[in-house]
Coordinates of C-alpha atoms and ligand atoms in Angstrom, one line a residue:
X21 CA -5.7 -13.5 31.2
X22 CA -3.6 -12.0 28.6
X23 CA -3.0 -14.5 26.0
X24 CA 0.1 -14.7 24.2
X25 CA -0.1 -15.9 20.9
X26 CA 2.7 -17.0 18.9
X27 CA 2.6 -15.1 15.4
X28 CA 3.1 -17.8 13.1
X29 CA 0.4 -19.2 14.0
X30 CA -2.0 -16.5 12.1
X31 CA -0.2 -18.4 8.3
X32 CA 0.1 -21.9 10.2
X33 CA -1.4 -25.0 8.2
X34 CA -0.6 -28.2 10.1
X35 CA 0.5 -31.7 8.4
X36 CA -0.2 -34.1 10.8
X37 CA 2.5 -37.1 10.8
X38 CA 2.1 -41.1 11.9
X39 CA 6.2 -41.4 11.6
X40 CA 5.9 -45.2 11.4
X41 CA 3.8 -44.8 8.1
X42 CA 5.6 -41.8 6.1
X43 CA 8.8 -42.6 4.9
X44 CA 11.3 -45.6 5.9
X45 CA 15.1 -44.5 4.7
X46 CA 17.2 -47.4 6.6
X47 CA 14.9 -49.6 4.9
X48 CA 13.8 -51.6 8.0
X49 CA 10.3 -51.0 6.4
X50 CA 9.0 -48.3 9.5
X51 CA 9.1 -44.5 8.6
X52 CA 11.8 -42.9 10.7
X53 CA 12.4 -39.3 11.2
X54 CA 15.5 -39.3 8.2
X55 CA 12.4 -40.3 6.4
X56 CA 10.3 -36.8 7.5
X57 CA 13.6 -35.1 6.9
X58 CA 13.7 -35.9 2.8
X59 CA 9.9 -35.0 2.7
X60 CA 10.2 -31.4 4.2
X61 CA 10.1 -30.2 0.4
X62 CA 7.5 -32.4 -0.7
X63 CA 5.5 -31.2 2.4
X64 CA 6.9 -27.7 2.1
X65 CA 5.6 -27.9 -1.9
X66 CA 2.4 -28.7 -1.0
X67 CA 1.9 -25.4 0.8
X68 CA 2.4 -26.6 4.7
X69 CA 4.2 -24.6 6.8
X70 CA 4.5 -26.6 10.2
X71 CA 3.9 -30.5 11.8
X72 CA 2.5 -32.2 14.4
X73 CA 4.6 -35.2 14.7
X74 CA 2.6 -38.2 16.4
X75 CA 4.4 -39.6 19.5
X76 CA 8.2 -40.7 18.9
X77 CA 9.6 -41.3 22.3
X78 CA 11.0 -44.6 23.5
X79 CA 8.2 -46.9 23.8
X80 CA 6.5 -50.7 24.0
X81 CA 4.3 -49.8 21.3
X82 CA 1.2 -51.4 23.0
X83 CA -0.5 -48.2 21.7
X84 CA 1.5 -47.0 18.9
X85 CA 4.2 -45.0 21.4
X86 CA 1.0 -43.1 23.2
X87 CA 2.4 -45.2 25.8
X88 CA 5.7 -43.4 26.5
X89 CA 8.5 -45.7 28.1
X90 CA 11.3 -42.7 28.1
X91 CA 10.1 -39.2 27.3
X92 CA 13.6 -38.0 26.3
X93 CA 14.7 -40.5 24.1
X94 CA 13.9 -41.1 20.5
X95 CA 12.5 -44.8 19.7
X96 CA 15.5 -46.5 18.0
X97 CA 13.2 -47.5 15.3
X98 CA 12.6 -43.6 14.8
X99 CA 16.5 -42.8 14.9
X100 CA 18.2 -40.6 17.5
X101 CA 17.8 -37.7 19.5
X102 CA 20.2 -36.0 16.7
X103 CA 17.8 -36.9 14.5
X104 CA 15.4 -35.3 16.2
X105 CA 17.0 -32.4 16.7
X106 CA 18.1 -32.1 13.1
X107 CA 14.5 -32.6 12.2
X108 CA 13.7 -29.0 14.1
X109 CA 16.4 -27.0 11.9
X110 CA 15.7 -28.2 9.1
X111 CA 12.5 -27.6 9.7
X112 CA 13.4 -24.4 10.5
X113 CA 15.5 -23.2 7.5
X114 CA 12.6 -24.0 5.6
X115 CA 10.6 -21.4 8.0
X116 CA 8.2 -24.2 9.1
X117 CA 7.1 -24.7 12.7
X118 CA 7.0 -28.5 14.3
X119 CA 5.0 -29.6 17.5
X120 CA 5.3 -32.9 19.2
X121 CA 2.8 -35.3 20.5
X122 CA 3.2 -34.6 24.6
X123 CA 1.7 -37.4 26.8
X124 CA 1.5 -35.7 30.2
X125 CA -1.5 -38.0 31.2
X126 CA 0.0 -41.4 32.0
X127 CA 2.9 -43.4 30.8
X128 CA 3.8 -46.8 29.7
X129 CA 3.8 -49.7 32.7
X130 CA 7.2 -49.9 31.4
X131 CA 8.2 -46.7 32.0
X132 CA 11.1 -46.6 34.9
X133 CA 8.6 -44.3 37.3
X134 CA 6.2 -46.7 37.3
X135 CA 8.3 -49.9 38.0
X136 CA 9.8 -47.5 41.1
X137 CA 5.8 -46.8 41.7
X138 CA 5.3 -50.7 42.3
X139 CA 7.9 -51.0 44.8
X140 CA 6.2 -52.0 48.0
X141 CA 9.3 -49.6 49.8
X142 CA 8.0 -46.1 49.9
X143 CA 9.7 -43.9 47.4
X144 CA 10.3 -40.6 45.2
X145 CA 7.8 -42.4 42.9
X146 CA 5.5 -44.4 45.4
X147 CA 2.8 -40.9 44.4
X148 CA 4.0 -40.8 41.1
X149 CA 0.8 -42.9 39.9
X150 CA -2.6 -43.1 41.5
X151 CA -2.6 -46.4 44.1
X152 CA -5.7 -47.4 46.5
X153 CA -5.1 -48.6 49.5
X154 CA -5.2 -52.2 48.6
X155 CA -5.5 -54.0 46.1
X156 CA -9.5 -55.2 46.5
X157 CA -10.2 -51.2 46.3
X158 CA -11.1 -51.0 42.9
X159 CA -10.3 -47.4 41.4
X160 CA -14.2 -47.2 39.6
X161 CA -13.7 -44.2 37.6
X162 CA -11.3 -44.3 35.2
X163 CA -10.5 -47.9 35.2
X164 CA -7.5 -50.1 37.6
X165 CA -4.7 -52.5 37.3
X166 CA -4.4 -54.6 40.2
X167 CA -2.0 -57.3 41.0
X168 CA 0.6 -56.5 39.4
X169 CA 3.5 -56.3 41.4
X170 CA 4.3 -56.8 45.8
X171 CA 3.1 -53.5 46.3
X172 CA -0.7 -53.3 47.7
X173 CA -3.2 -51.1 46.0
X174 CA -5.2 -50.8 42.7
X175 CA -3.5 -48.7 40.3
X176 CA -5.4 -46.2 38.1
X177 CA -5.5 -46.7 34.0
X178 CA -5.9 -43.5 31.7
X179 CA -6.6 -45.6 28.4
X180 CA -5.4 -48.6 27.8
X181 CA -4.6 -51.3 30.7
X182 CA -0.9 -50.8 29.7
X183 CA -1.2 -47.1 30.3
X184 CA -1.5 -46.1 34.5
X185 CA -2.6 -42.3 35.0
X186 CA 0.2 -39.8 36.0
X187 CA -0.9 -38.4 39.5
X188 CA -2.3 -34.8 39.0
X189 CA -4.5 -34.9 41.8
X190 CA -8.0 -34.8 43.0
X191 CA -10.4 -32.1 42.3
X192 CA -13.1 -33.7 44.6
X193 CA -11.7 -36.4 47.0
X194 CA -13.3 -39.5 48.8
X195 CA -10.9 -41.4 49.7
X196 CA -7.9 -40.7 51.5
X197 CA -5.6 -42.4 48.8
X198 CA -7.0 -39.4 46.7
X199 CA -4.4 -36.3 47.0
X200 CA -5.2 -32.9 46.7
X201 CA -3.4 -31.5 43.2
X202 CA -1.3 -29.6 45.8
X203 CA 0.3 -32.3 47.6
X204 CA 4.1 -32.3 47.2
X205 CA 3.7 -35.7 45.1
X206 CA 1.2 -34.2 42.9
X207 CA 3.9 -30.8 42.5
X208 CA 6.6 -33.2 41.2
X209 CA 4.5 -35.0 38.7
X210 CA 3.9 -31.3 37.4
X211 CA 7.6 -30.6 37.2
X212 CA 8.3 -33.7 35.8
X213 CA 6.3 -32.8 32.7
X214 CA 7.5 -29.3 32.7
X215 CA 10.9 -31.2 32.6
X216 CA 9.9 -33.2 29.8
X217 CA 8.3 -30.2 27.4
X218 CA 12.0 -28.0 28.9
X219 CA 13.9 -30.5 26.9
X220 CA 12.7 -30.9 24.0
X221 CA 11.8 -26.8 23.6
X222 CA 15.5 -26.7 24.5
X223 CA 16.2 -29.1 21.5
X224 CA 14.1 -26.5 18.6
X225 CA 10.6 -27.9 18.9
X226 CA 8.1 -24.8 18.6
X227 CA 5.6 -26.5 21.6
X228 CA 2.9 -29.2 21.5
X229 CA -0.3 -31.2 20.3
X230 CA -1.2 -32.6 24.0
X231 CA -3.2 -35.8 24.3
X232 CA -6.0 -36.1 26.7
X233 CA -5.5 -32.6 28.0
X234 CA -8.2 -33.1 29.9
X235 CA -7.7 -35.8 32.0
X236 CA -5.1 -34.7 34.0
X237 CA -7.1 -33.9 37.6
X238 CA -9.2 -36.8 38.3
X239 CA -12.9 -36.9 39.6
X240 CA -13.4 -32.9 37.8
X241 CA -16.5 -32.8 36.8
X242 CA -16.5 -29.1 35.8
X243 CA -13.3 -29.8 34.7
X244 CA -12.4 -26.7 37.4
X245 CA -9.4 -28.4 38.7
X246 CA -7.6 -28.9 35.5
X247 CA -8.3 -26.0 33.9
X248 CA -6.3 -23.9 36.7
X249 CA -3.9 -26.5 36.4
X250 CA -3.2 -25.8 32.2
X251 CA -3.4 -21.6 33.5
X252 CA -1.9 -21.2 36.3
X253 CA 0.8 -23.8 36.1
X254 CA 1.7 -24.8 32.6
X255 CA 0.6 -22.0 30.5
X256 CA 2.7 -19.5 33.0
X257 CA 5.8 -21.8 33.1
X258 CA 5.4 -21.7 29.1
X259 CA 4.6 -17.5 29.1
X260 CA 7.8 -16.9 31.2
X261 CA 10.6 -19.2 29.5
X262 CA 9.1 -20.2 26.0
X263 CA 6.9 -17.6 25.0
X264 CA 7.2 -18.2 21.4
X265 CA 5.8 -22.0 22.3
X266 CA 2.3 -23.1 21.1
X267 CA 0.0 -25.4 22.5
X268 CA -2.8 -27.5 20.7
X269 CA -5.1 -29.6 23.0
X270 CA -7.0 -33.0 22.4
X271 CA -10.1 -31.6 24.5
X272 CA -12.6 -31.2 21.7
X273 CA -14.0 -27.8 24.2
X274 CA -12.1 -25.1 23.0
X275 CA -14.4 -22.9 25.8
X276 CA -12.7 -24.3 28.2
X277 CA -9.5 -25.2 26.3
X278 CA -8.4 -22.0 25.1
X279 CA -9.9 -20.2 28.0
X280 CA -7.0 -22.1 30.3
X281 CA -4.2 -21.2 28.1
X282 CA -4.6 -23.0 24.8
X283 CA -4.1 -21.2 21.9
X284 CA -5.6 -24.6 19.9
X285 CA -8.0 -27.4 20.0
X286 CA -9.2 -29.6 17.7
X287 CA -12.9 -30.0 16.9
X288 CA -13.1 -33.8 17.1
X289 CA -15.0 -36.7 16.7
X290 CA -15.9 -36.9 20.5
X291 CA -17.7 -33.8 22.6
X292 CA -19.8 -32.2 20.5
X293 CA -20.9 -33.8 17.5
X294 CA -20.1 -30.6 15.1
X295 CA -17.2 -32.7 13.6
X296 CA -19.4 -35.9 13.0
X297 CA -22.2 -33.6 11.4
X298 CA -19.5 -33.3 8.8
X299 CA -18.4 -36.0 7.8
X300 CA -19.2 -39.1 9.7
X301 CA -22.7 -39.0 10.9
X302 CA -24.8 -41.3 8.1
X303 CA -25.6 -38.3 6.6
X304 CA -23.0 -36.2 6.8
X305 CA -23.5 -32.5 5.4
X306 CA -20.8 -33.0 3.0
X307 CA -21.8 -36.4 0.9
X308 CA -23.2 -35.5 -2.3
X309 CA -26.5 -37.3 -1.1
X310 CA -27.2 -33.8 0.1
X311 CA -28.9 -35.2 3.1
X312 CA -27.2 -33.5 5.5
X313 CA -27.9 -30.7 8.2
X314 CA -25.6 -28.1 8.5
X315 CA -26.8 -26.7 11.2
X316 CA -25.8 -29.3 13.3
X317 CA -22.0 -27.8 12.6
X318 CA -23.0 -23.9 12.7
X319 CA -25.2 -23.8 16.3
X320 CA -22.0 -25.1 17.6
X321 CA -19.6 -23.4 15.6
X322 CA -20.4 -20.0 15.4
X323 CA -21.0 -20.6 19.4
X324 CA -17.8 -21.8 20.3
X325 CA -16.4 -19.3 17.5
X326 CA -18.3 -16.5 19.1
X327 CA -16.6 -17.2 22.8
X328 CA -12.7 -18.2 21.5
X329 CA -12.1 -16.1 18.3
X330 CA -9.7 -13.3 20.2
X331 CA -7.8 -15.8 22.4
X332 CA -7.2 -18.6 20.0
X333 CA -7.8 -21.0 17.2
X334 CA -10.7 -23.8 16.6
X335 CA -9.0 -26.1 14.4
X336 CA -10.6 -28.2 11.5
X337 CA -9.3 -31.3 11.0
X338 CA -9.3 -33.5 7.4
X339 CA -8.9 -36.6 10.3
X340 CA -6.3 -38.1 12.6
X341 CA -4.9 -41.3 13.5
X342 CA -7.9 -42.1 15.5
X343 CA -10.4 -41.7 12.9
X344 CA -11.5 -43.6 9.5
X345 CA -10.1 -41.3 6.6
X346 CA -12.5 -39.3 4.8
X347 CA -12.2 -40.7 1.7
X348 CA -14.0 -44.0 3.1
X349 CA -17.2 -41.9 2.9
X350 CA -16.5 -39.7 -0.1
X351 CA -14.8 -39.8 -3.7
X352 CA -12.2 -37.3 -4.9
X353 CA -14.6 -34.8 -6.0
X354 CA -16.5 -35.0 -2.6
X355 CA -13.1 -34.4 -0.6
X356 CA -12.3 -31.2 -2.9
X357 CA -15.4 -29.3 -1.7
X358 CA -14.7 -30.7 1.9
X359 CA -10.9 -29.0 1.5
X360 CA -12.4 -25.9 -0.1
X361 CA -14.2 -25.7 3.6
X362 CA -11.5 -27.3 5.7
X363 CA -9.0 -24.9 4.1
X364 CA -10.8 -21.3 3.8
X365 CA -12.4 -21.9 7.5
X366 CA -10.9 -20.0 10.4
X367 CA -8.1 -21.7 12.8
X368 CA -5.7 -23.7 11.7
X369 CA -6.4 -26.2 9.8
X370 CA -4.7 -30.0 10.3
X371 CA -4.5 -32.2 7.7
X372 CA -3.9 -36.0 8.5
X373 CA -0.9 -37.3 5.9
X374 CA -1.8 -38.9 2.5
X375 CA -5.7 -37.4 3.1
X376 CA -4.0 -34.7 0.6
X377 CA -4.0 -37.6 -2.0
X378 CA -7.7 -39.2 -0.8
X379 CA -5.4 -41.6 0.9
X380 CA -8.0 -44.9 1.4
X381 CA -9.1 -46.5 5.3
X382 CA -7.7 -50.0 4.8
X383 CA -10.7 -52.2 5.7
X384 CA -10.6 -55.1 8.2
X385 CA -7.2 -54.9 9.0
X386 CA -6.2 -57.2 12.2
X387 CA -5.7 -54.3 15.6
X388 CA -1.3 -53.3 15.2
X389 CA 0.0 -51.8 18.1
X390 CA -3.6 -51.1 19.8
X391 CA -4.9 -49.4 16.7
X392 CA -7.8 -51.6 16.8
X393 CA -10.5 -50.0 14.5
X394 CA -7.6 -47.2 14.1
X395 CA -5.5 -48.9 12.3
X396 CA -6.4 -49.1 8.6
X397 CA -5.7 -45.3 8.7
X398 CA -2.8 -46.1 9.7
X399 CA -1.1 -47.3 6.2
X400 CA 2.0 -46.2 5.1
X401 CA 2.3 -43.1 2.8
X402 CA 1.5 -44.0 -0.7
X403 CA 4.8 -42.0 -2.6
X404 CA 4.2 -43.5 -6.2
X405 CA 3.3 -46.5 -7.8
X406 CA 6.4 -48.6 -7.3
X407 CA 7.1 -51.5 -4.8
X408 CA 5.8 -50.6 -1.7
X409 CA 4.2 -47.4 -3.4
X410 CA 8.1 -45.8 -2.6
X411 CA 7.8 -45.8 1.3
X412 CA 10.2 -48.8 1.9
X413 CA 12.3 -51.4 -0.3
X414 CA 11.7 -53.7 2.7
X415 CA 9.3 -56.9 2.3
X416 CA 7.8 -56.1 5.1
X417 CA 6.3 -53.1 6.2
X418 CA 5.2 -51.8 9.7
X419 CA 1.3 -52.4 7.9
X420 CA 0.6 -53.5 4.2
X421 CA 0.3 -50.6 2.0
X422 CA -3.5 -50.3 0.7
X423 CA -3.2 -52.0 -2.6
X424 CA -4.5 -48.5 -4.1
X425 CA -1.7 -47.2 -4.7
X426 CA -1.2 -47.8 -8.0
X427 CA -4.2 -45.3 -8.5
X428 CA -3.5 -43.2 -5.7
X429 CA -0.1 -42.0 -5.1
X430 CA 1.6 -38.0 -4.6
X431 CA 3.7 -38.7 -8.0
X432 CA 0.6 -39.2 -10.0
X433 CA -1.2 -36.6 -8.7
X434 CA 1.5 -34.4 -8.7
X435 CA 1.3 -34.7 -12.9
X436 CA -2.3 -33.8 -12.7
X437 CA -4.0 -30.3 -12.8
X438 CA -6.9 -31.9 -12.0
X439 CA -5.5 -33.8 -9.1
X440 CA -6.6 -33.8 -5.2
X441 CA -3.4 -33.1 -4.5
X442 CA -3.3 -30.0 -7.0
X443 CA -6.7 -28.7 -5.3
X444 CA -5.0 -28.6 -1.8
X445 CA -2.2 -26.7 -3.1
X446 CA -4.6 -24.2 -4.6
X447 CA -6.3 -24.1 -1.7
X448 CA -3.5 -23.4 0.1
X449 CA -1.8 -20.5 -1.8
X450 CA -5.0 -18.8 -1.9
X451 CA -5.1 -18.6 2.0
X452 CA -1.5 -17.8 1.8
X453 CA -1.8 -14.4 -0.6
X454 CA -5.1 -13.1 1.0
X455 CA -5.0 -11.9 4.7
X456 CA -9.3 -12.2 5.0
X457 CA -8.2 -16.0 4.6
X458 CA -5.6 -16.4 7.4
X459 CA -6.5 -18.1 11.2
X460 CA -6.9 -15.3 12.9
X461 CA -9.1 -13.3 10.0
X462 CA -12.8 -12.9 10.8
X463 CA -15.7 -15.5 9.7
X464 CA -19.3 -14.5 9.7
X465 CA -21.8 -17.0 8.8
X466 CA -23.8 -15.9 5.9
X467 CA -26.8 -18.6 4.9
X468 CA -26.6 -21.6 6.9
X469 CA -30.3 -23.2 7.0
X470 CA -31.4 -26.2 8.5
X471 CA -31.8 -29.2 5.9
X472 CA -30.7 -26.8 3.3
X473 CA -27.8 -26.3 1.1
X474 CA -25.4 -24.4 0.3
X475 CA -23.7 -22.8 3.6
X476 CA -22.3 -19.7 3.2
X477 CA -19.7 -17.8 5.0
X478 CA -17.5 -14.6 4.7
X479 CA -14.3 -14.1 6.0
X480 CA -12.5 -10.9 6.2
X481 CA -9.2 -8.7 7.6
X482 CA -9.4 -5.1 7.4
X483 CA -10.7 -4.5 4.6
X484 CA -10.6 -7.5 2.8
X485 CA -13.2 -9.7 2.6
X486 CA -13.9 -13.1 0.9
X487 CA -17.3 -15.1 0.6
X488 CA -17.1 -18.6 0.5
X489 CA -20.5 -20.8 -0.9
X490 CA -19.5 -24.8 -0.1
X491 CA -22.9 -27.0 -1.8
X492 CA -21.5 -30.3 -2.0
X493 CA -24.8 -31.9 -2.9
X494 CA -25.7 -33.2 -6.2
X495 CA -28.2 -30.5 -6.7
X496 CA -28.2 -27.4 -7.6
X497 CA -29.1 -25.2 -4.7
X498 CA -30.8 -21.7 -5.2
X499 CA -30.6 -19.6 -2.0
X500 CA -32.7 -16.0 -2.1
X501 CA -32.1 -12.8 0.0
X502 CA -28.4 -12.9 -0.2
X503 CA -26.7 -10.4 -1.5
X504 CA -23.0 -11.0 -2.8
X505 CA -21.1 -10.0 -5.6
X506 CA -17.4 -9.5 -6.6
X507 CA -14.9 -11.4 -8.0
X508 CA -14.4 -15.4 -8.0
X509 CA -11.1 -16.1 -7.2
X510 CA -11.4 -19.9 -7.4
X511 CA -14.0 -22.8 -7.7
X512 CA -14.1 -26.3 -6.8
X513 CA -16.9 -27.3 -9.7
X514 CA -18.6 -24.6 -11.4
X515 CA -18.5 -21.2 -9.7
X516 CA -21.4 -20.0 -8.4
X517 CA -23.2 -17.3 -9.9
X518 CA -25.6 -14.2 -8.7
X519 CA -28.7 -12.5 -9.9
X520 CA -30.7 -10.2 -7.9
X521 CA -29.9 -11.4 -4.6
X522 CA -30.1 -14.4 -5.9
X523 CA -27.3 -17.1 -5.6
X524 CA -26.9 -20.3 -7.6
X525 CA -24.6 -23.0 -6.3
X526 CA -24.6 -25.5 -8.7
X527 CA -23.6 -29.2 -8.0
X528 CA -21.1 -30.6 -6.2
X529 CA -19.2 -26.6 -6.0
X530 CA -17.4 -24.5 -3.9
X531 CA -16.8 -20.8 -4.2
X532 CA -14.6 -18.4 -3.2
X533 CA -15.5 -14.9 -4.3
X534 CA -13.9 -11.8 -3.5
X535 CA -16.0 -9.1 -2.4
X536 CA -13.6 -6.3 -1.7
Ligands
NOJ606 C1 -5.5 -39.9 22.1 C2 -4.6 -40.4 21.0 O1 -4.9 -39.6 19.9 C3 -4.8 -41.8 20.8 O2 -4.2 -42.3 19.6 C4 -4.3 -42.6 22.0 O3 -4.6 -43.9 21.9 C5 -5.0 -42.0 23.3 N1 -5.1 -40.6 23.3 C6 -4.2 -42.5 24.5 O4 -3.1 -41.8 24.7
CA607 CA1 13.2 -47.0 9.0

């Protein structure tokens, strides 16, 4: 397959938005898209140059709008569809890129297929969803609604009971309810979505982060069936009438992922573990405790790196809206070196908003709109340290603000050489101004040793090429038989210094050296 990959994406650094947390302007207390509007500079100043905008569509919010209720509308709480559209040129005139959360994998119950779907009349939609033949034929592997409505059958789930699966198809089938991906219903769910992604590419949107990619062909163990359906069906539809579109894919395989059309995926907290290595396991590699095993990340990474790194993009994430923020594991200096890595790594990197600030997980918040677990990283933005730390006059807000803001808020840190904030943007001008830096530029891991500190990596274009020694435990770390030298070009701590093949990372550091 020739793979066509959008340009920008070689200088693309993501900002991940929750819209209901960022910034409320009608001052109903929820973040609307005005709201991302009046931030494009602050996000702009930071040094990101494109968004992925969490799910905005008309919705029941029984799983924060993952549970989609109209694709082409706007919630009301969000604003409009001019909004929306406004949103993508301004966007644009500040040259910055903007996908959108597409949920081709099921839909809310609410959603106006579905209630045609439960009609016990055959229709256009009776296919549309996955339906057993009655309703004491429980659908065992991804979960089933039954009794719902006069129509017989168990219905299929894709998440949450509120969320029935979109009908891809069978890869394997056992039943006769089970359709082949190839029956006509299964060809008009396809269009459907191709419909869907049509009109808002049509509006300015430059393509999509898709949830549960994945999970569109049922009972796929191989995952066979769905990866012909992301080549040979979207990813063609996309080559011919939106080449320019990019695609980012909640699978956490970016083997298969990118191999079926993807020019992203995320390295995630599910699959493989290299993420949790990272940062969540209880001893991640990048706590201070220096406890960590880094090898856990590179025997999967430079893998996966190995098999993608001409077709597409692995991309690091600082967390999501599905994860506890880093910051409930580490203190400001601790995030610093993880940016260092997150943001001088290949791929393109995704930063979850406020984790440029050390943004805190709220603890033992009660579950809002299915967030369960999920939802004390969910907290709106924390602007500065006035009422509501500036996201919204209103009393209430669509969750408390963490009462940290007072400490930890943009304006602050935007006064502060020293700040978080301050290190991200020096992060991110450095990857700006040196090609060996940019998504596409090579990485080749240097010193990466199990139970031992520091790892060490070089990336390079042409003939540029950068070294970059992350030891973010307390310790000083000596590490012989490497030879490096050139010019440091910043540090996170004290920069680390040579001798003879000899390199010292001292505490708590990150280094970025230039070797030519
Ligand atoms: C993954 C999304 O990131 C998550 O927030 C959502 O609940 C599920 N998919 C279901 O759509
Ligand atoms: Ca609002």
């Amino acid at each position: 397959m020739d793979k066509r990959i959008p340009k920008w994406l070689n200088d693309a650094v993501f900002y991940e938005i929750y819209p209901q947390s960022f910034y409320d302007t009608n001052k109903d207390g929820i973040g609307d898209i005005n709201g991302i509007i009046e931030k494009l500079d602050y996000i702009c100043g930071v040094g990101f140059n494109a968004l992925w905008i969490n799910p905005w569509y008309d919705s029941p919010f029984n799983d924060a709008g993952y549970d989609v209720r109209d694709y082409k509308k706007i919630a009301p709480r969000y604003g409009t569809n001019a909004d929306a559209e406004r949103l993508f040129k301004e966007a644009h005139k500040r040259g910055m890129h903007v996908l959108i959360d597409l949920v081709p994998g099921h839909t809310s119950i609410e959603h106006e297929w579905f209630k045609k779907s439960c009609l016990p009349e055959r229709n256009e939609f009776s296919d549309r969803y996955i339906w057993s033949n009655s309703i004491w034929q429980e659908i065992t592997d991804a979960g089933s609604l039954k009794g719902i409505s006069a129509r017989d059958g168990a219905v299929a789930l894709n998440f949450f009971s509120s969320q029935p699966a979109l009908n891809y198809g069978y890869y394997n089938r056992t039943q006769d309810w089970q359709l082949p991906p190839d029956h006509p219903s299964c060809l008009a769910t396809r269009e459907a979505m191709k419909d869907v992604m049509r009109f808002w590419l049509d509006m300015g949107c430059d393509g999509f982060r898709v949830d549960m990619a994945a999970s569109l062909i049922k009972q796929d163990p191989e995952r066979k069936g769905v990866m012909e359906l992301w080549k040979d069906v979207f990813y063609n539809f996309l080559d011919k009438e939106y080449p320019e579109a990019a695609l980012v894919s909640e699978w956490g395989n970016p083997s298969q992922s990118i191999g079926c059309g993807f020019q992203m995926d995320f390295l995630l907290q599910f699959g493989n573990g290299a993420y949790n290595s990272l940062f969540k396991v209880e001893n991640p590699f990048f706590s201070k405790k220096g406890k960590g095993d880094i090898t856990l990340f590179t025997d999967i990474y430079n893998k996966l790196y190995r098999e993608t790194c001409e077709k597409g993009l692995i991309c690091l994430i600082s967390g999501n809206h599905d994860v506890f923020r880093l910051s409930r594991k580490f203190d400001e200096h601790e995030l610093k070196v993880c940016f260092a890595f997150l943001l001088s790594m290949p791929g393109a990197p995704y930063i979850y908003y406020g984790d440029e600030i050390g943004m805190k997980y709220t603890e033992n918040m009660i579950s809002f709109e299915g967030g369960y677990d999920r939802t004390g990283a969910r907290t709106p933005f924390q602007w500065d340290d006035s009422f509501n730390a500036g996201f919204s006059p209103n009393e209430k807000t669509y969750l408390p603000v963490n009462p940290c803001y007072k400490e930890i808020n943009a304006k602050k840190q935007q006064n502060n050489p020293d700040s978080l904030l301050n290190t991200v943007k020096e992060l991110l001008q450095l990857r700006k101004k040196y090609s060996a830096l940019k998504a596409f530029s090579k990485y080749q891991c240097i010193y990466a040793e199990k139970d031992k500190y520091p790892y060490i990596y070089k990336r390079s274009d042409g003939g540029q090429e950068i070294a970059v020694i992350i030891n973010p435990s307390e310790r000083a770390e000596i590490c012989q038989n490497v030879e490096l030298s050139g010019e440091v070009i910043y540090s996170v701590g004290k920069p680390a210094s040579f001798n003879g093949g000899n390199v010292t990372a001292y505490p708590q550091s990150a280094t970025l050296i230039l070797l030519k």
